[in-house]
PDB file of C-alpha atoms in Angstrom:
ATOM      1  CA  ASP A   1     114.295 168.063 123.306  1.00 85.00           C
ATOM      2  CA  ASN A   2     116.189 165.201 124.984  1.00 90.00           C
ATOM      3  CA  LEU A   3     114.104 162.713 122.879  1.00 88.00           C
ATOM      4  CA  LYS A   4     115.049 164.543 119.698  1.00 88.00           C
ATOM      5  CA  GLU A   5     118.646 164.661 120.675  1.00 93.00           C
ATOM      6  CA  GLY A   6     118.748 160.977 121.491  1.00 94.00           C
ATOM      7  CA  ILE A   7     117.114 159.982 118.167  1.00 94.00           C
ATOM      8  CA  GLN A   8     119.799 162.017 116.188  1.00 93.00           C
ATOM      9  CA  PHE A   9     122.526 160.457 118.387  1.00 96.00           C
ATOM     10  CA  MET A  10     121.219 156.884 118.022  1.00 95.00           C
ATOM     11  CA  GLU A  11     120.809 156.971 114.240  1.00 93.00           C
ATOM     12  CA  LYS A  12     124.140 158.713 113.859  1.00 94.00           C
ATOM     13  CA  ASN A  13     125.715 155.830 115.711  1.00 95.00           C
ATOM     14  CA  GLY A  14     123.993 152.991 113.866  1.00 92.00           C
ATOM     15  CA  VAL A  15     121.450 152.277 116.631  1.00 92.00           C
ATOM     16  CA  LYS A  16     117.837 151.967 115.494  1.00 90.00           C
ATOM     17  CA  PRO A  17     115.465 153.731 117.933  1.00 92.00           C
ATOM     18  CA  ILE A  18     112.352 151.862 119.313  1.00 92.00           C
ATOM     19  CA  PHE A  19     109.567 154.088 120.006  1.00 93.00           C
ATOM     20  CA  GLN A  20     107.217 153.361 122.924  1.00 91.00           C
ATOM     21  CA  PHE A  21     103.740 154.730 122.966  1.00 91.00           C
ATOM     22  CA  PHE A  22     101.149 154.712 125.769  1.00 86.00           C
ATOM     23  CA  ASP A  23      98.210 156.405 124.138  1.00 83.00           C
ATOM     24  CA  THR A  24      96.932 158.061 120.909  1.00 85.00           C
ATOM     25  CA  TYR A  25      98.334 161.456 121.962  1.00 86.00           C
ATOM     26  CA  ALA A  26     101.908 160.125 121.733  1.00 88.00           C
ATOM     27  CA  ILE A  27     101.152 158.672 118.101  1.00 91.00           C
ATOM     28  CA  GLU A  28     100.039 162.050 116.887  1.00 89.00           C
ATOM     29  CA  TRP A  29     102.959 163.793 118.589  1.00 89.00           C
ATOM     30  CA  PHE A  30     105.377 161.369 116.943  1.00 91.00           C
ATOM     31  CA  ARG A  31     103.822 162.167 113.604  1.00 92.00           C
ATOM     32  CA  ASP A  32     104.139 165.906 114.100  1.00 91.00           C
ATOM     33  CA  GLU A  33     107.429 166.169 115.887  1.00 90.00           C
ATOM     34  CA  VAL A  34     109.458 163.253 114.582  1.00 91.00           C
ATOM     35  CA  MET A  35     108.115 162.053 111.220  1.00 89.00           C
ATOM     36  CA  GLU A  36     106.987 165.311 109.555  1.00 90.00           C
ATOM     37  CA  SER A  37     110.122 167.106 110.791  1.00 90.00           C
ATOM     38  CA  GLY A  38     112.316 164.508 109.210  1.00 90.00           C
ATOM     39  CA  LEU A  39     113.987 163.857 112.508  1.00 92.00           C
ATOM     40  CA  ALA A  40     113.926 160.071 112.396  1.00 91.00           C
ATOM     41  CA  LYS A  41     115.143 158.684 109.209  1.00 89.00           C
ATOM     42  CA  TRP A  42     115.686 155.056 109.748  1.00 89.00           C
ATOM     43  CA  LYS A  43     112.531 153.251 108.402  1.00 89.00           C
ATOM     44  CA  PRO A  44     110.510 151.307 109.086  1.00 92.00           C
ATOM     45  CA  TYR A  45     109.867 152.806 112.423  1.00 93.00           C
ATOM     46  CA  ASN A  46     109.828 150.271 115.304  1.00 93.00           C
ATOM     47  CA  ILE A  47     106.633 151.242 117.305  1.00 95.00           C
ATOM     48  CA  ASN A  48     105.791 149.449 120.552  1.00 93.00           C
ATOM     49  CA  LEU A  49     102.425 150.116 122.031  1.00 93.00           C
ATOM     50  CA  GLN A  50     102.713 149.689 125.851  1.00 90.00           C
ATOM     51  CA  MET A  51      99.556 148.565 127.522  1.00 89.00           C
ATOM     52  CA  GLY A  52      98.556 147.748 131.159  1.00 84.00           C
ATOM     53  CA  LYS A  53     101.864 148.180 132.879  1.00 76.00           C
ATOM     54  CA  HIS A  54     103.905 150.732 134.804  1.00 69.00           C
ATOM     55  CA  ASP A  55     102.143 154.158 133.949  1.00 66.00           C
ATOM     56  CA  THR A  56     100.416 152.996 130.768  1.00 68.00           C
ATOM     57  CA  THR A  57      96.731 152.649 129.783  1.00 69.00           C
ATOM     58  CA  PHE A  58      94.743 150.448 132.221  1.00 70.00           C
ATOM     59  CA  ILE A  59      93.645 147.273 130.378  1.00 75.00           C
ATOM     60  CA  GLY A  60      92.079 145.313 133.321  1.00 72.00           C
ATOM     61  CA  ALA A  61      88.436 145.993 132.552  1.00 68.00           C
ATOM     62  CA  ASP A  62      86.935 143.968 129.742  1.00 73.00           C
ATOM     63  CA  PRO A  63      86.085 145.091 127.103  1.00 83.00           C
ATOM     64  CA  TRP A  64      87.614 148.545 127.503  1.00 83.00           C
ATOM     65  CA  GLY A  65      91.263 147.431 127.134  1.00 86.00           C
ATOM     66  CA  HIS A  66      90.485 145.846 123.920  1.00 90.00           C
ATOM     67  CA  PHE A  67      88.766 148.992 122.666  1.00 91.00           C
ATOM     68  CA  GLU A  68      91.739 150.979 123.654  1.00 90.00           C
ATOM     69  CA  LEU A  69      93.962 148.626 121.907  1.00 93.00           C
ATOM     70  CA  LEU A  70      91.894 148.770 118.668  1.00 94.00           C
ATOM     71  CA  THR A  71      91.996 152.520 118.848  1.00 94.00           C
ATOM     72  CA  CYS A  72      95.714 152.910 119.373  1.00 93.00           C
ATOM     73  CA  PHE A  73      96.598 150.138 116.704  1.00 95.00           C
ATOM     74  CA  ASN A  74      94.488 151.562 114.095  1.00 95.00           C
ATOM     75  CA  THR A  75      95.680 155.062 114.760  1.00 94.00           C
ATOM     76  CA  ILE A  76      99.278 153.952 114.276  1.00 95.00           C
ATOM     77  CA  LYS A  77      98.445 152.179 110.977  1.00 95.00           C
ATOM     78  CA  ALA A  78      96.705 155.329 109.800  1.00 94.00           C
ATOM     79  CA  VAL A  79      99.198 157.917 111.059  1.00 92.00           C
ATOM     80  CA  ILE A  80     102.534 155.927 110.870  1.00 92.00           C
ATOM     81  CA  PRO A  81     102.015 153.471 107.908  1.00 91.00           C
ATOM     82  CA  ASP A  82     105.744 152.821 107.377  1.00 91.00           C
ATOM     83  CA  SER A  83     106.030 150.986 110.807  1.00 93.00           C
ATOM     84  CA  ILE A  84     106.552 147.705 112.732  1.00 94.00           C
ATOM     85  CA  ILE A  85     103.972 147.545 115.374  1.00 96.00           C
ATOM     86  CA  GLY A  86     104.664 145.846 118.708  1.00 95.00           C
ATOM     87  CA  VAL A  87     102.316 145.323 121.516  1.00 95.00           C
ATOM     88  CA  TYR A  88     103.560 144.957 124.975  1.00 93.00           C
ATOM     89  CA  ALA A  89     100.745 144.083 127.326  1.00 92.00           C
ATOM     90  CA  GLY A  90     101.025 143.646 131.115  1.00 89.00           C
ATOM     91  CA  GLY A  91      98.979 142.979 134.067  1.00 87.00           C
ATOM     92  CA  ARG A  92      96.115 140.476 134.525  1.00 87.00           C
ATOM     93  CA  ASN A  93      94.587 141.073 131.105  1.00 90.00           C
ATOM     94  CA  TRP A  94      97.959 140.648 129.167  1.00 92.00           C
ATOM     95  CA  LEU A  95      97.056 137.293 127.637  1.00 94.00           C
ATOM     96  CA  PRO A  96      93.544 138.338 125.963  1.00 94.00           C
ATOM     97  CA  ILE A  97      95.169 141.592 124.976  1.00 94.00           C
ATOM     98  CA  THR A  98      98.099 139.924 123.348  1.00 96.00           C
ATOM     99  CA  VAL A  99      95.811 137.345 121.398  1.00 96.00           C
ATOM    100  CA  THR A 100      93.767 140.595 120.205  1.00 96.00           C
ATOM    101  CA  ALA A 101      97.067 142.155 119.077  1.00 97.00           C
ATOM    102  CA  ILE A 102      97.941 138.885 117.230  1.00 97.00           C
ATOM    103  CA  THR A 103      94.534 138.760 115.303  1.00 97.00           C
ATOM    104  CA  LEU A 104      94.930 142.506 114.612  1.00 96.00           C
ATOM    105  CA  GLY A 105      98.287 141.709 112.784  1.00 96.00           C
ATOM    106  CA  ALA A 106     100.807 143.082 115.274  1.00 96.00           C
ATOM    107  CA  ASP A 107     104.182 142.438 113.917  1.00 93.00           C
ATOM    108  CA  VAL A 108     105.702 141.856 117.457  1.00 92.00           C
ATOM    109  CA  VAL A 109     104.065 140.727 120.809  1.00 94.00           C
ATOM    110  CA  ARG A 110     105.871 140.375 124.151  1.00 89.00           C
ATOM    111  CA  ALA A 111     105.152 137.913 126.837  1.00 87.00           C
ATOM    112  CA  GLY A 112     106.746 137.108 130.177  1.00 82.00           C
ATOM    113  CA  VAL A 113     106.956 137.597 133.901  1.00 82.00           C
ATOM    114  CA  GLU A 114     108.480 141.122 133.560  1.00 80.00           C
ATOM    115  CA  ASP A 115     105.108 142.585 132.590  1.00 79.00           C
ATOM    116  CA  ALA A 116     102.598 140.135 134.187  1.00 86.00           C
ATOM    117  CA  LEU A 117     102.329 137.925 137.346  1.00 88.00           C
ATOM    118  CA  TRP A 118      99.202 135.971 136.549  1.00 90.00           C
ATOM    119  CA  ILE A 119      98.840 133.594 133.408  1.00 92.00           C
ATOM    120  CA  TYR A 120      95.154 134.022 133.006  1.00 92.00           C
ATOM    121  CA  PRO A 121      93.022 137.108 133.844  1.00 89.00           C
ATOM    122  CA  HIS A 122      90.335 135.336 135.944  1.00 90.00           C
ATOM    123  CA  ARG A 123      92.561 132.784 137.712  1.00 93.00           C
ATOM    124  CA  ASP A 124      95.338 133.154 140.212  1.00 94.00           C
ATOM    125  CA  ASP A 125      97.872 130.924 138.312  1.00 94.00           C
ATOM    126  CA  ILE A 126     101.341 132.636 138.568  1.00 94.00           C
ATOM    127  CA  ILE A 127     103.785 132.677 135.834  1.00 93.00           C
ATOM    128  CA  THR A 128     106.949 130.648 136.804  1.00 93.00           C
ATOM    129  CA  LYS A 129     108.970 130.688 133.588  1.00 92.00           C
ATOM    130  CA  ASN A 130     109.073 133.136 130.782  1.00 90.00           C
ATOM    131  CA  SER A 131     109.774 130.384 128.283  1.00 90.00           C
ATOM    132  CA  GLU A 132     106.112 128.697 129.050  1.00 92.00           C
ATOM    133  CA  MET A 133     104.559 132.173 128.440  1.00 93.00           C
ATOM    134  CA  ILE A 134     106.407 132.506 125.031  1.00 91.00           C
ATOM    135  CA  SER A 135     105.672 128.926 124.052  1.00 93.00           C
ATOM    136  CA  LYS A 136     101.849 129.680 124.975  1.00 95.00           C
ATOM    137  CA  VAL A 137     101.852 132.794 122.803  1.00 95.00           C
ATOM    138  CA  ALA A 138     103.672 131.291 119.904  1.00 95.00           C
ATOM    139  CA  THR A 139     101.235 128.284 120.109  1.00 97.00           C
ATOM    140  CA  ILE A 140      98.191 130.701 120.063  1.00 97.00           C
ATOM    141  CA  ALA A 141      99.763 132.700 117.067  1.00 97.00           C
ATOM    142  CA  ARG A 142     100.216 129.380 115.028  1.00 97.00           C
ATOM    143  CA  GLU A 143      96.518 128.368 115.909  1.00 97.00           C
ATOM    144  CA  LEU A 144      95.289 131.599 114.545  1.00 96.00           C
ATOM    145  CA  GLY A 145      97.352 131.254 111.313  1.00 96.00           C
ATOM    146  CA  ARG A 146     100.148 133.468 112.186  1.00 95.00           C
ATOM    147  CA  GLU A 147     103.881 132.772 111.508  1.00 92.00           C
ATOM    148  CA  VAL A 148     106.319 132.905 114.339  1.00 93.00           C
ATOM    149  CA  ALA A 149     109.622 134.568 113.159  1.00 89.00           C
ATOM    150  CA  THR A 150     113.009 133.249 113.831  1.00 87.00           C
ATOM    151  CA  PRO A 151     115.605 135.565 115.366  1.00 84.00           C
ATOM    152  CA  ASP A 152     117.278 135.999 111.770  1.00 89.00           C
ATOM    153  CA  GLN A 153     113.834 136.762 110.271  1.00 88.00           C
ATOM    154  CA  VAL A 154     113.294 139.409 113.061  1.00 81.00           C
ATOM    155  CA  ARG A 155     116.587 141.149 112.130  1.00 82.00           C
ATOM    156  CA  GLN A 156     115.391 141.120 108.492  1.00 84.00           C
ATOM    157  CA  ILE A 157     111.977 142.442 109.154  1.00 77.00           C
ATOM    158  CA  CYS A 158     113.284 145.184 111.373  1.00 73.00           C
ATOM    159  CA  LYS A 159     116.046 146.136 108.962  1.00 71.00           C
ATOM    160  CA  LEU A 160     118.632 145.526 111.681  1.00 71.00           C
ATOM    161  CA  SER A 161     121.340 143.752 109.576  1.00 64.00           C
TER     162      SER A 161
END
C-alpha cells in the first residue's frame, strides 16, 4: 500500500518513479499490481535490476549470476516492454555482470565503490576512485559498439525534461 501511495504521490508532484527489482517475482508483481491497474502512468517505466548487493540475488558464483541476469533481463523485456532497463551490479562479480548487461542491451549500467569494493572478481585490486570505474565501463561499452549517453541525452531518453 505504501508503494502504491508513493507512486501516486510522486507522479502527482512531477517526480518520475524509478522501480528497483531484485528477482523475477518482483517483475510479475509490478505487471499485475502497477501496470495492469494503471497505477503508474509515466512511461517509459524506469526499471533497475539490482544484483549482488544488499539483500539482492547473489551473483558471485559463475555462471549462475549470468543466468540470473539473463532470466531477469529477458523477463523485464517480455513483461514490461515499455521500459528503460538499468542493471546495478555489486559485489566481486560486478564487472562481468555489468559487461553482460551491456551486451544484452541494458539502457543503463551503474559502476562505483558504493556497490563493489574490488575491481576484478578474481584479484584483490581495490576500487579507489569511482571515476576510474565509470571510465572503465564506458571504454568497455564503446569497445562493444555501444554508445555512451551524455547527461542531456539521458534526460531525453528517460523522458525527464
